[in-house]
Amino acid sequence: MTPQKKTLEVDSGNPANIIQCLKHVDLKDVARPVAFLAKMTGHGPLVVQLLGKGLLNPNSMRRLLDNSSPREVKLDVLMIVSDVARMHKDFYEHIKGADILEHLKGFLTHEDPNIRAK
């Protein structure tokens, strides 16, 4: 008997549902869905799907990177942006469209060294 190769299968509606739920969940409760999305961006084929469903929507990004957002959410969002940027230069336009440059500038001088590093 040969071991079966594990494959990642995600229902095409799940990423969209998770991204849409972020609009309705309080910031204090958004850490787990954002962490899940951060894990999903580690899988190349899913990134295109996630971007198409609004992963880097400017309104969502502004909310998730706001000062009132929990630290772990900011770290996961920064990890998402970093992962997307490293995957392919074609994704740079999506990052530009997220309109997060001012937030990124602020994070370069943030008091938390982990946020500065991300």
XYZ file of N, CA, C and O in Angstrom:
472
model
N 0.822 -1.165 0.000
C 0.000 0.000 0.000
C 0.878 1.245 0.000
O 1.777 1.376 0.817
N 0.615 2.161 -0.915
C 1.409 3.376 -0.981
C 0.693 4.490 -0.237
O -0.541 4.587 -0.273
N 1.453 5.324 0.445
C 0.817 6.431 1.163
C 0.199 7.419 0.176
O 0.759 7.689 -0.884
N -0.952 7.908 0.539
C -1.621 8.884 -0.314
C -1.028 10.256 -0.081
O -0.744 10.644 1.048
N -0.843 10.950 -1.168
C -0.319 12.302 -1.081
C -1.449 13.232 -0.650
O -2.540 13.194 -1.198
N -1.172 14.036 0.355
C -2.179 14.981 0.833
C -2.220 16.183 -0.093
O -1.196 16.711 -0.488
N -3.411 16.592 -0.434
C -3.585 17.786 -1.256
C -4.455 18.767 -0.506
O -5.295 18.379 0.306
N -4.255 20.003 -0.805
C -5.035 21.053 -0.183
C -6.221 21.357 -1.076
O -6.061 21.787 -2.208
N -7.401 21.097 -0.577
C -8.607 21.400 -1.331
C -9.432 22.384 -0.527
O -9.758 22.137 0.622
N -9.761 23.475 -1.162
C -10.563 24.494 -0.502
C -11.756 24.786 -1.383
O -11.608 25.024 -2.578
N -12.928 24.722 -0.793
C -14.152 25.076 -1.514
C -13.995 26.503 -2.006
O -13.552 27.387 -1.273
N -14.355 26.748 -3.250
C -14.140 28.072 -3.841
C -14.860 29.181 -3.089
O -14.473 30.335 -3.174
N -15.905 28.851 -2.333
C -16.626 29.879 -1.594
C -16.051 30.186 -0.231
O -16.314 31.250 0.331
N -15.257 29.272 0.317
C -14.745 29.467 1.673
C -13.877 30.708 1.834
O -14.089 31.481 2.763
N -12.880 30.923 0.976
C -12.076 32.134 1.145
C -12.917 33.411 1.063
O -12.728 34.330 1.850
N -13.843 33.432 0.141
C -14.701 34.617 0.006
C -15.526 34.817 1.266
O -15.690 35.950 1.736
N -16.036 33.730 1.833
C -16.830 33.835 3.055
C -15.998 34.365 4.216
O -16.470 35.192 4.999
N -14.782 33.885 4.332
C -13.913 34.335 5.420
C -13.578 35.813 5.241
O -13.637 36.595 6.191
N -13.247 36.195 4.017
C -12.917 37.598 3.746
C -14.124 38.486 4.017
O -13.998 39.556 4.615
N -15.309 38.042 3.610
C -16.524 38.828 3.841
C -16.857 38.927 5.328
O -17.347 39.955 5.787
N -16.596 37.878 6.084
C -16.917 37.913 7.522
C -16.071 38.943 8.261
O -16.495 39.475 9.285
N -14.888 39.252 7.731
C -14.028 40.236 8.387
C -14.696 41.594 8.512
O -14.417 42.342 9.441
N -15.607 41.899 7.586
C -16.309 43.183 7.615
C -17.283 43.273 8.782
O -17.629 44.364 9.210
N -17.729 42.127 9.274
C -18.794 42.095 10.263
C -18.346 41.656 11.655
O -19.128 41.702 12.593
N -17.100 41.240 11.771
C -16.579 40.756 13.047
C -15.872 41.904 13.754
O -15.131 42.668 13.129
N -16.105 42.025 15.052
C -15.411 43.047 15.842
C -13.905 42.812 15.775
O -13.454 41.663 15.700
N -13.161 43.892 15.843
C -11.699 43.772 15.776
C -11.143 42.840 16.842
O -10.169 42.135 16.608
N -11.779 42.833 18.007
C -11.268 41.973 19.083
C -11.432 40.488 18.759
O -10.762 39.643 19.342
N -12.313 40.159 17.790
C -12.579 38.766 17.439
C -12.038 38.370 16.068
O -12.275 37.254 15.612
N -11.317 39.242 15.422
C -10.909 38.999 14.043
C -9.572 38.254 13.929
O -9.189 37.830 12.848
N -8.901 38.023 15.032
C -7.562 37.420 15.000
C -7.549 36.037 14.352
O -6.689 35.760 13.510
N -8.471 35.168 14.708
C -8.443 33.804 14.156
C -8.724 33.759 12.661
O -8.015 33.079 11.929
N -9.760 34.473 12.177
C -9.963 34.453 10.722
C -8.770 35.030 9.950
O -8.386 34.494 8.904
N -8.153 36.077 10.470
C -7.003 36.672 9.792
C -5.815 35.701 9.839
O -5.106 35.538 8.846
N -5.627 35.029 10.964
C -4.545 34.044 11.069
C -4.760 32.908 10.075
O -3.809 32.430 9.441
N -6.011 32.489 9.897
C -6.326 31.440 8.935
C -6.012 31.905 7.511
O -5.416 31.174 6.722
N -6.391 33.132 7.195
C -6.075 33.683 5.874
C -4.570 33.775 5.668
O -4.065 33.525 4.571
N -3.848 34.134 6.722
C -2.383 34.214 6.626
C -1.800 32.838 6.295
O -0.865 32.738 5.500
N -2.349 31.793 6.891
C -1.885 30.432 6.581
C -2.202 30.080 5.131
O -1.416 29.428 4.456
N -3.358 30.519 4.657
C -3.766 30.202 3.286
C -2.876 30.896 2.258
O -2.662 30.353 1.176
N -2.349 32.059 2.580
C -1.500 32.764 1.615
C -0.158 32.065 1.434
O 0.573 32.377 0.498
N 0.156 31.135 2.301
C 1.370 30.352 2.141
C 1.269 29.330 1.018
O 2.254 28.714 0.646
N 0.073 29.132 0.495
C -0.168 28.175 -0.585
C -0.442 28.944 -1.862
O -1.520 29.502 -2.046
N 0.552 28.995 -2.735
C 0.513 29.781 -3.954
C -0.788 29.790 -4.732
O -1.311 30.852 -5.053
N -1.355 28.619 -5.050
C -2.571 28.627 -5.859
C -3.744 29.353 -5.189
O -4.613 29.882 -5.875
N -3.757 29.381 -3.886
C -4.858 30.037 -3.191
C -4.742 31.558 -3.215
O -5.740 32.261 -3.079
N -3.539 32.073 -3.383
C -3.338 33.520 -3.335
C -4.130 34.221 -4.435
O -4.778 35.236 -4.177
N -4.111 33.680 -5.631
C -4.857 34.287 -6.732
C -6.340 34.335 -6.386
O -7.009 35.350 -6.582
N -6.846 33.243 -5.846
C -8.257 33.177 -5.446
C -8.550 34.191 -4.341
O -9.544 34.911 -4.402
N -7.686 34.258 -3.346
C -7.893 35.188 -2.231
C -7.845 36.638 -2.695
O -8.657 37.460 -2.266
N -6.904 36.953 -3.567
C -6.813 38.316 -4.084
C -8.060 38.671 -4.883
O -8.584 39.787 -4.793
N -8.551 37.719 -5.644
C -9.752 37.943 -6.427
C -10.991 38.150 -5.581
O -11.957 38.790 -6.005
N -10.965 37.630 -4.367
C -12.104 37.758 -3.457
C -11.981 38.964 -2.531
O -12.806 39.165 -1.661
N -10.918 39.753 -2.692
C -10.800 40.986 -1.916
C -9.878 40.927 -0.717
O -10.012 41.728 0.208
N -8.931 40.021 -0.738
C -8.003 39.893 0.391
C -7.334 41.217 0.753
O -7.201 41.547 1.926
N -6.934 41.985 -0.249
C -6.233 43.248 0.006
C -7.131 44.453 -0.271
O -6.651 45.517 -0.677
N -8.397 44.313 0.015
C -9.339 45.418 -0.143
C -8.874 46.597 0.713
O -8.581 46.420 1.898
N -8.783 47.798 0.137
C -8.261 48.944 0.892
C -9.027 49.239 2.187
O -8.411 49.561 3.203
N -10.334 49.107 2.167
C -11.116 49.375 3.380
C -10.812 48.350 4.472
O -10.666 48.702 5.645
N -10.716 47.092 4.081
C -10.384 46.044 5.053
C -8.976 46.227 5.597
O -8.745 46.099 6.796
N -8.034 46.522 4.708
C -6.652 46.715 5.137
C -6.530 47.885 6.105
O -5.855 47.797 7.119
N -7.228 48.974 5.797
C -7.197 50.152 6.671
C -7.727 49.787 8.061
O -7.153 50.158 9.078
N -8.801 49.029 8.095
C -9.402 48.624 9.373
C -8.476 47.675 10.140
O -8.266 47.832 11.339
N -7.907 46.699 9.444
C -7.086 45.695 10.113
C -5.727 46.232 10.558
O -5.121 45.687 11.481
N -5.254 47.282 9.919
C -3.959 47.863 10.294
C -4.097 49.099 11.173
O -3.101 49.722 11.524
N -5.306 49.424 11.549
C -5.573 50.582 12.387
C -4.930 50.410 13.765
O -4.681 49.286 14.213
N -4.685 51.525 14.439
C -4.083 51.482 15.782
C -4.916 50.678 16.776
O -4.374 50.110 17.718
N -6.237 50.634 16.590
C -7.095 49.913 17.523
C -7.132 48.410 17.250
O -7.690 47.641 18.019
N -6.521 47.989 16.170
C -6.491 46.570 15.816
C -5.508 45.829 16.726
O -4.442 46.353 17.061
N -5.848 44.599 17.134
C -4.935 43.824 17.986
C -3.577 43.579 17.311
O -3.485 43.455 16.091
N -2.557 43.502 18.111
C -1.187 43.313 17.645
C -1.069 42.096 16.732
O -0.452 42.163 15.668
N -1.661 40.961 17.138
C -1.529 39.738 16.347
C -2.198 39.876 14.971
O -1.739 39.282 13.990
N -3.242 40.682 14.891
C -3.895 40.917 13.604
C -2.966 41.709 12.694
O -2.786 41.372 11.523
N -2.355 42.748 13.243
C -1.412 43.538 12.449
C -0.261 42.670 11.944
O 0.126 42.760 10.782
N 0.272 41.826 12.824
C 1.380 40.954 12.432
C 0.962 40.003 11.315
O 1.707 39.801 10.352
N -0.237 39.429 11.427
C -0.702 38.508 10.390
C -0.964 39.230 9.070
O -0.647 38.706 8.000
N -1.523 40.425 9.127
C -1.767 41.188 7.898
C -0.437 41.550 7.239
O -0.296 41.433 6.020
N 0.531 41.954 8.023
C 1.847 42.263 7.462
C 2.498 41.020 6.859
O 3.155 41.097 5.819
N 2.281 39.871 7.486
C 2.809 38.622 6.944
C 2.118 38.288 5.613
O 2.765 37.844 4.662
N 0.813 38.520 5.534
C 0.073 38.288 4.295
C 0.655 39.144 3.174
O 0.957 38.653 2.088
N 0.838 40.430 3.448
C 1.372 41.345 2.433
C 2.772 40.910 2.021
O 3.097 40.877 0.829
N 3.586 40.543 2.974
C 4.945 40.112 2.689
C 4.952 38.835 1.840
O 5.690 38.734 0.857
N 4.119 37.870 2.201
C 4.040 36.616 1.437
C 3.576 36.866 0.005
O 4.132 36.306 -0.940
N 2.558 37.704 -0.144
C 2.036 38.007 -1.474
C 3.111 38.697 -2.315
O 3.310 38.371 -3.487
N 3.839 39.621 -1.713
C 4.880 40.362 -2.438
C 5.995 39.433 -2.904
O 6.545 39.619 -3.995
N 6.324 38.447 -2.109
C 7.411 37.528 -2.465
C 7.015 36.514 -3.527
O 7.871 35.941 -4.187
N 5.722 36.278 -3.687
C 5.283 35.234 -4.618
C 5.517 35.591 -6.077
O 5.998 34.761 -6.831
N 5.147 36.790 -6.450
C 5.310 37.167 -7.858
C 5.149 38.669 -8.000
O 4.306 39.280 -7.341
N 5.942 39.248 -8.884
C 5.883 40.695 -9.062
C 4.541 41.163 -9.610
O 4.177 42.322 -9.454
N 3.778 40.271 -10.246
C 2.449 40.644 -10.740
C 1.509 41.018 -9.591
O 0.521 41.726 -9.799
N 1.801 40.548 -8.395
C 0.950 40.847 -7.244
C 1.217 42.237 -6.659
O 0.476 42.708 -5.803
N 2.281 42.904 -7.106
C 2.600 44.239 -6.592
C 1.446 45.212 -6.816
O 1.195 46.085 -5.981
N 0.749 45.080 -7.927
C -0.378 45.978 -8.213
C -1.495 45.800 -7.188
O -2.155 46.764 -6.812
N -1.712 44.570 -6.745
C -2.717 44.322 -5.703
C -2.306 44.989 -4.389
O -3.136 45.568 -3.690
N -1.021 44.910 -4.097
C -0.517 45.536 -2.867
C -0.628 47.050 -2.984
O -1.069 47.718 -2.038
N -0.274 47.580 -4.130
C -0.411 49.026 -4.350
C -1.871 49.443 -4.195
O -2.175 50.459 -3.568
N -2.785 48.647 -4.727
C -4.205 48.943 -4.648
C -4.767 48.864 -3.238
O -5.828 49.405 -2.951
N -4.044 48.181 -2.343
C -4.494 48.072 -0.951
C -4.356 49.393 -0.204
O -4.924 49.565 0.871
N -3.576 50.318 -0.770
C -3.428 51.656 -0.207
C -2.961 51.628 1.253
O -3.568 52.229 2.135
N -1.864 50.900 1.500
C -1.373 50.744 2.869
C -0.011 51.395 3.091
O 0.595 51.208 4.142
N 0.451 52.176 2.141
C 1.786 52.759 2.242
C 1.966 53.584 3.524
O 2.984 53.453 4.206
N 0.988 54.390 3.861
C 1.112 55.216 5.079
C 1.215 54.343 6.330
O 1.983 54.658 7.244
N 0.449 53.255 6.364
C 0.551 52.332 7.508
C 1.942 51.711 7.559
O 2.542 51.610 8.636
N 2.442 51.302 6.396
C 3.763 50.670 6.360
C 4.849 51.632 6.829
O 5.762 51.232 7.554
N 4.737 52.882 6.438
C 5.708 53.887 6.898
C 5.693 53.989 8.419
O 6.746 54.058 9.061
N 4.498 53.993 8.991
C 4.373 54.075 10.444
C 4.946 52.857 11.154
O 5.515 52.966 12.241
N 4.801 51.697 10.527
C 5.303 50.470 11.146
C 6.823 50.411 11.148
O 7.415 49.696 11.954
N 7.480 51.162 10.280
C 8.946 51.173 10.256
C 9.535 51.770 11.525
O 10.676 51.472 11.883
N 8.752 52.596 12.199
C 9.220 53.219 13.444
C 8.372 52.781 14.634
O 8.404 53.420 15.688
N 7.628 51.704 14.496
C 6.742 51.208 15.554
C 7.561 50.790 16.769
O 8.700 50.324 16.636
N 6.983 50.943 17.951
C 7.694 50.582 19.185
C 7.911 49.078 19.324
O 8.855 48.633 19.972
N 7.045 48.272 18.714
C 7.155 46.818 18.778
C 8.135 46.317 17.709
O 7.892 46.483 16.520
N 9.241 45.711 18.125
C 10.235 45.265 17.149
C 9.702 44.192 16.187
O 10.150 44.105 15.052
N 8.744 43.393 16.627
C 8.170 42.378 15.734
C 7.378 43.017 14.599
O 7.413 42.539 13.468
N 6.664 44.075 14.895
C 5.926 44.787 13.856
C 6.896 45.484 12.908
O 6.713 45.437 11.703
N 7.947 46.073 13.455
C 8.955 46.703 12.578
C 9.567 45.663 11.641
O 9.791 45.924 10.471
N 9.825 44.468 12.152
C 10.473 43.413 11.357
C 9.570 42.910 10.235
O 10.045 42.572 9.163
N 8.282 42.841 10.488
C 7.359 42.321 9.460
C 7.216 43.313 8.345
O 6.933 43.016 7.241
